[in-house]
mmCIF file of C-alpha atoms in Angstrom:
data_model
loop_
_atom_site.group_PDB
_atom_site.id
_atom_site.type_symbol
_atom_site.label_atom_id
_atom_site.label_comp_id
_atom_site.label_asym_id
_atom_site.label_seq_id
_atom_site.Cartn_x
_atom_site.Cartn_y
_atom_site.Cartn_z
ATOM 1 C CA UNK W 67 110.270 92.843 119.491
ATOM 2 C CA UNK W 68 108.694 95.429 117.213
ATOM 3 C CA UNK W 69 110.415 98.780 117.271
ATOM 4 C CA UNK W 70 108.255 101.885 116.900
ATOM 5 C CA UNK W 71 110.981 103.680 114.993
ATOM 6 C CA UNK W 72 110.654 103.957 111.217
ATOM 7 C CA UNK W 73 111.762 101.068 109.052
ATOM 8 C CA UNK W 74 112.173 98.631 111.934
ATOM 9 C CA UNK W 75 108.521 99.131 112.845
ATOM 10 C CA UNK W 76 107.553 98.272 109.253
ATOM 11 C CA UNK W 77 109.826 95.250 109.327
ATOM 12 C CA UNK W 78 108.274 94.108 112.575
ATOM 13 C CA UNK W 79 104.784 94.276 111.134
ATOM 14 C CA UNK W 80 105.974 92.287 108.137
ATOM 15 C CA UNK W 81 107.598 89.628 110.316
ATOM 16 C CA UNK W 82 104.608 89.036 112.554
ATOM 17 C CA UNK W 83 102.126 89.009 109.663
ATOM 18 C CA UNK W 84 99.072 91.093 108.911
ATOM 19 C CA UNK W 85 96.659 88.765 110.726
ATOM 20 C CA UNK W 86 98.147 89.682 114.109
ATOM 21 C CA UNK W 87 98.329 93.423 113.525
ATOM 22 C CA UNK W 88 95.163 94.072 115.561
ATOM 23 C CA UNK W 89 96.525 92.018 118.469
ATOM 24 C CA UNK W 90 99.842 93.868 118.334
ATOM 25 C CA UNK W 91 98.074 97.205 118.356
ATOM 26 C CA UNK W 92 95.948 96.326 121.373
ATOM 27 C CA UNK W 93 98.922 94.906 123.260
ATOM 28 C CA UNK W 94 101.135 97.893 122.499
ATOM 29 C CA UNK W 95 98.431 100.329 123.539
ATOM 30 C CA UNK W 96 98.455 98.859 127.015
ATOM 31 C CA UNK W 97 102.211 98.414 127.272
ATOM 32 C CA UNK W 98 103.457 101.674 125.774
ATOM 33 C CA UNK W 99 100.617 104.159 125.665
ATOM 34 C CA UNK W 100 98.042 105.263 123.179
ATOM 35 C CA UNK W 101 99.694 108.455 121.928
ATOM 36 C CA UNK W 102 103.025 107.020 120.789
ATOM 37 C CA UNK W 103 101.537 103.836 119.332
ATOM 38 C CA UNK W 104 98.775 105.606 117.423
ATOM 39 C CA UNK W 105 101.328 108.013 116.014
ATOM 40 C CA UNK W 106 103.587 105.167 114.877
ATOM 41 C CA UNK W 107 100.691 103.278 113.275
ATOM 42 C CA UNK W 108 99.404 106.427 111.611
ATOM 43 C CA UNK W 109 102.781 107.270 110.077
ATOM 44 C CA UNK W 110 103.359 103.708 108.917
ATOM 45 C CA UNK W 111 99.889 103.398 107.399
ATOM 46 C CA UNK W 112 100.283 106.717 105.584
ATOM 47 C CA UNK W 113 103.637 105.517 104.255
ATOM 48 C CA UNK W 114 101.998 102.307 103.039
ATOM 49 C CA UNK W 115 99.211 104.223 101.314
ATOM 50 C CA UNK W 116 101.731 106.465 99.582
ATOM 51 C CA UNK W 117 103.762 103.476 98.392
ATOM 52 C CA UNK W 118 100.715 101.639 97.023
ATOM 53 C CA UNK W 119 99.408 104.728 95.244
ATOM 54 C CA UNK W 120 102.795 105.734 93.812
ATOM 55 C CA UNK W 121 103.491 102.157 92.723
ATOM 56 C CA UNK W 122 100.215 102.076 90.803
ATOM 57 C CA UNK W 123 100.675 105.517 89.274
ATOM 58 C CA UNK W 124 104.251 104.888 88.137
ATOM 59 C CA UNK W 125 103.750 101.197 87.233
ATOM 60 C CA UNK W 126 106.704 100.217 89.429
ATOM 61 C CA UNK W 127 106.683 97.411 92.011
ATOM 62 C CA UNK W 128 106.401 98.550 95.630
ATOM 63 C CA UNK W 129 109.739 97.030 96.684
ATOM 64 C CA UNK W 130 111.570 98.384 93.635
ATOM 65 C CA UNK W 131 110.061 101.834 94.103
ATOM 66 C CA UNK W 132 111.614 102.005 97.569
ATOM 67 C CA UNK W 133 114.984 100.978 96.122
ATOM 68 C CA UNK W 134 114.752 103.673 93.418
ATOM 69 C CA UNK W 135 113.874 106.244 96.062
ATOM 70 C CA UNK W 136 116.922 105.311 98.121
ATOM 71 C CA UNK W 137 119.171 105.300 95.047
ATOM 72 C CA UNK W 138 117.923 108.775 94.145
ATOM 73 C CA UNK W 139 118.539 110.004 97.688
ATOM 74 C CA UNK W 140 122.045 108.492 97.727
ATOM 75 C CA UNK W 141 122.773 110.197 94.396
ATOM 76 C CA UNK W 142 121.579 113.559 95.677
ATOM 77 C CA UNK W 143 118.555 113.644 93.383
ATOM 78 C CA UNK W 144 115.284 115.056 94.650
ATOM 79 C CA UNK W 145 112.523 112.494 95.074
ATOM 80 C CA UNK W 146 110.130 114.721 93.143
ATOM 81 C CA UNK W 147 112.526 114.768 90.206
ATOM 82 C CA UNK W 148 112.848 110.981 90.339
ATOM 83 C CA UNK W 149 109.062 110.530 90.456
ATOM 84 C CA UNK W 150 108.600 112.933 87.555
ATOM 85 C CA UNK W 151 111.180 110.999 85.541
ATOM 86 C CA UNK W 152 109.437 107.684 86.186
ATOM 87 C CA UNK W 153 106.113 109.251 85.237
ATOM 88 C CA UNK W 154 107.638 110.448 81.946
ATOM 89 C CA UNK W 155 108.938 106.920 81.376
ATOM 90 C CA UNK W 156 105.374 105.620 81.481
ATOM 91 C CA UNK W 157 104.227 108.250 79.004
ATOM 92 C CA UNK W 158 107.148 107.563 76.660
ATOM 93 C CA UNK W 159 106.414 103.837 76.765
ATOM 94 C CA UNK W 160 102.788 104.464 75.833
ATOM 95 C CA UNK W 161 103.856 106.674 72.920
ATOM 96 C CA UNK W 162 106.327 104.064 71.693
ATOM 97 C CA UNK W 163 103.425 101.608 71.608
ATOM 98 C CA UNK W 164 101.211 104.070 69.750
ATOM 99 C CA UNK W 165 98.831 104.518 72.667
ATOM 100 C CA UNK W 166 97.007 107.806 73.192
ATOM 101 C CA UNK W 167 98.846 109.834 70.563
ATOM 102 C CA UNK W 168 97.732 111.277 67.261
ATOM 103 C CA UNK W 169 101.005 110.705 65.463
ATOM 104 C CA UNK W 170 101.678 108.083 62.847
ATOM 105 C CA UNK W 171 104.081 105.196 62.467
ATOM 106 C CA UNK W 172 107.066 107.511 62.001
ATOM 107 C CA UNK W 173 106.635 109.036 65.448
ATOM 108 C CA UNK W 174 106.081 105.625 67.014
ATOM 109 C CA UNK W 175 109.269 104.361 65.367
ATOM 110 C CA UNK W 176 111.141 107.424 66.623
ATOM 111 C CA UNK W 177 110.079 106.752 70.194
ATOM 112 C CA UNK W 178 110.987 103.079 69.898
ATOM 113 C CA UNK W 179 114.409 104.125 68.601
ATOM 114 C CA UNK W 180 115.025 106.235 71.715
ATOM 115 C CA UNK W 181 114.255 103.226 73.900
ATOM 116 C CA UNK W 182 116.444 100.963 71.752
ATOM 117 C CA UNK W 183 119.399 103.311 72.262
ATOM 118 C CA UNK W 184 118.975 102.720 75.992
ATOM 119 C CA UNK W 185 118.923 98.939 75.650
ATOM 120 C CA UNK W 186 115.137 98.529 75.782
ATOM 121 C CA UNK W 187 113.724 96.160 73.173
ATOM 122 C CA UNK W 188 110.302 96.407 71.559
ATOM 123 C CA UNK W 189 109.435 93.137 73.325
ATOM 124 C CA UNK W 190 110.054 94.761 76.705
ATOM 125 C CA UNK W 191 107.887 97.718 75.754
ATOM 126 C CA UNK W 192 105.026 95.524 74.598
ATOM 127 C CA UNK W 193 105.350 93.016 77.433
ATOM 128 C CA UNK W 194 102.520 94.573 79.403
ATOM 129 C CA UNK W 195 104.313 94.239 82.734
ATOM 130 C CA UNK W 196 105.588 96.915 85.082
ATOM 131 C CA UNK W 197 108.401 99.310 84.239
ATOM 132 C CA UNK W 198 110.892 97.452 86.482
ATOM 133 C CA UNK W 199 112.422 95.476 83.602
ATOM 134 C CA UNK W 200 112.769 98.642 81.518
ATOM 135 C CA UNK W 201 114.501 100.465 84.373
ATOM 136 C CA UNK W 202 116.958 97.584 84.811
ATOM 137 C CA UNK W 203 117.729 97.545 81.076
ATOM 138 C CA UNK W 204 118.380 101.297 81.035
ATOM 139 C CA UNK W 205 120.561 101.031 84.131
ATOM 140 C CA UNK W 206 122.607 98.229 82.531
ATOM 141 C CA UNK W 207 123.079 100.339 79.404
ATOM 142 C CA UNK W 208 124.216 103.358 81.430
ATOM 143 C CA UNK W 209 126.755 101.282 83.373
ATOM 144 C CA UNK W 210 128.069 99.676 80.183
ATOM 145 C CA UNK W 211 128.614 103.040 78.455
ATOM 146 C CA UNK W 212 132.028 104.663 78.853
ATOM 147 C CA UNK W 213 130.544 108.154 78.800
ATOM 148 C CA UNK W 214 126.873 108.124 79.840
ATOM 149 C CA UNK W 215 126.578 111.737 78.707
ATOM 150 C CA UNK W 216 126.544 110.328 75.162
ATOM 151 C CA UNK W 217 123.061 109.030 75.968
ATOM 152 C CA UNK W 218 121.615 112.399 76.962
ATOM 153 C CA UNK W 219 119.306 112.622 73.939
ATOM 154 C CA UNK W 220 117.448 109.341 74.490
ATOM 155 C CA UNK W 221 117.490 109.860 78.281
ATOM 156 C CA UNK W 222 115.730 113.200 77.913
ATOM 157 C CA UNK W 223 113.335 111.707 75.381
ATOM 158 C CA UNK W 224 112.353 109.002 77.869
ATOM 159 C CA UNK W 225 112.621 110.763 81.255
ATOM 160 C CA UNK W 226 112.013 114.362 80.215
ATOM 161 C CA UNK W 227 114.287 117.250 81.130
ATOM 162 C CA UNK W 228 115.439 115.396 84.247
ATOM 163 C CA UNK W 229 116.969 112.628 82.112
ATOM 164 C CA UNK W 230 120.555 113.789 82.494
ATOM 165 C CA UNK W 231 120.197 114.400 86.218
ATOM 166 C CA UNK W 232 119.043 110.800 86.724
ATOM 167 C CA UNK W 233 122.329 109.316 85.462
ATOM 168 C CA UNK W 234 123.936 108.978 88.942
ATOM 169 C CA UNK W 235 120.831 107.153 90.173
ATOM 170 C CA UNK W 236 120.743 104.875 87.123
ATOM 171 C CA UNK W 237 124.399 103.990 87.702
ATOM 172 C CA UNK W 238 123.465 102.472 91.074
ATOM 173 C CA UNK W 239 123.740 98.751 91.731
ATOM 174 C CA UNK W 240 120.046 98.254 92.448
ATOM 175 C CA UNK W 241 120.424 94.569 93.333
ATOM 176 C CA UNK W 242 123.065 95.226 95.988
ATOM 177 C CA UNK W 243 121.168 98.218 97.322
ATOM 178 C CA UNK W 244 118.004 96.135 97.646
ATOM 179 C CA UNK W 245 119.865 93.403 99.563
ATOM 180 C CA UNK W 246 121.370 95.985 101.898
ATOM 181 C CA UNK W 247 118.014 97.659 102.524
ATOM 182 C CA UNK W 248 116.346 94.325 103.246
ATOM 183 C CA UNK W 249 119.084 93.388 105.699
ATOM 184 C CA UNK W 250 118.352 96.612 107.589
ATOM 185 C CA UNK W 251 114.599 96.085 107.421
ATOM 186 C CA UNK W 252 114.273 99.224 105.310
ATOM 187 C CA UNK W 253 111.903 97.798 102.686
ATOM 188 C CA UNK W 254 108.203 97.344 103.229
ATOM 189 C CA UNK W 255 107.007 94.279 101.340
ATOM 190 C CA UNK W 256 104.197 94.621 98.845
ATOM 191 C CA UNK W 257 101.785 92.422 100.805
ATOM 192 C CA UNK W 258 102.441 94.337 104.022
ATOM 193 C CA UNK W 259 101.924 97.688 102.276
ATOM 194 C CA UNK W 260 98.568 96.567 100.903
ATOM 195 C CA UNK W 261 97.510 95.139 104.280
ATOM 196 C CA UNK W 262 98.367 98.361 106.079
ATOM 197 C CA UNK W 263 96.653 100.476 103.424
ATOM 198 C CA UNK W 264 93.525 98.366 103.810
ATOM 199 C CA UNK W 265 93.766 98.689 107.602
ATOM 200 C CA UNK W 266 93.875 102.459 107.247
ATOM 201 C CA UNK W 267 90.950 102.479 104.810
ATOM 202 C CA UNK W 268 88.664 100.582 107.200
#
């Protein structure tokens, strides 16, 4: 059974596999009606496109991006503010690596110091992977600090002016939240998101 309602619809598509999506669509059109099914597919495909594009722009995995969105919502933080913060993280990482900035070694060292104060090593910065590991390291540092407000300076240096506002989100248990979301079928898997995006692009 594939529900047409929100996350369960996405979970259903994931469970049955992308290769049968066309069959499902044709079957559902006859069984339920073209208007409701087309609307559900359209909304789900648009959601997939948004996830893929945002994941690429912010250098965050598709599954993790959905977890961060939910954590921000649970913490009462606007999704725009969260996205802006993650975008600033990417820029700060590039500066700490000396990419695309006119400053010298002193400025690079200063940026690396801000990351180090948040538990992010130079190896993590230079690793070349997504920002997921960096977000986990910062979250661990926040949760291990008696008064997270003491970290306002590096937080603002990394996430911009929204740095302080992101503290409640960063205090979240992302692992537990991800497990909970998966149990409810509230996470669209990366492969499914790309398949649906491609379906919408054709």
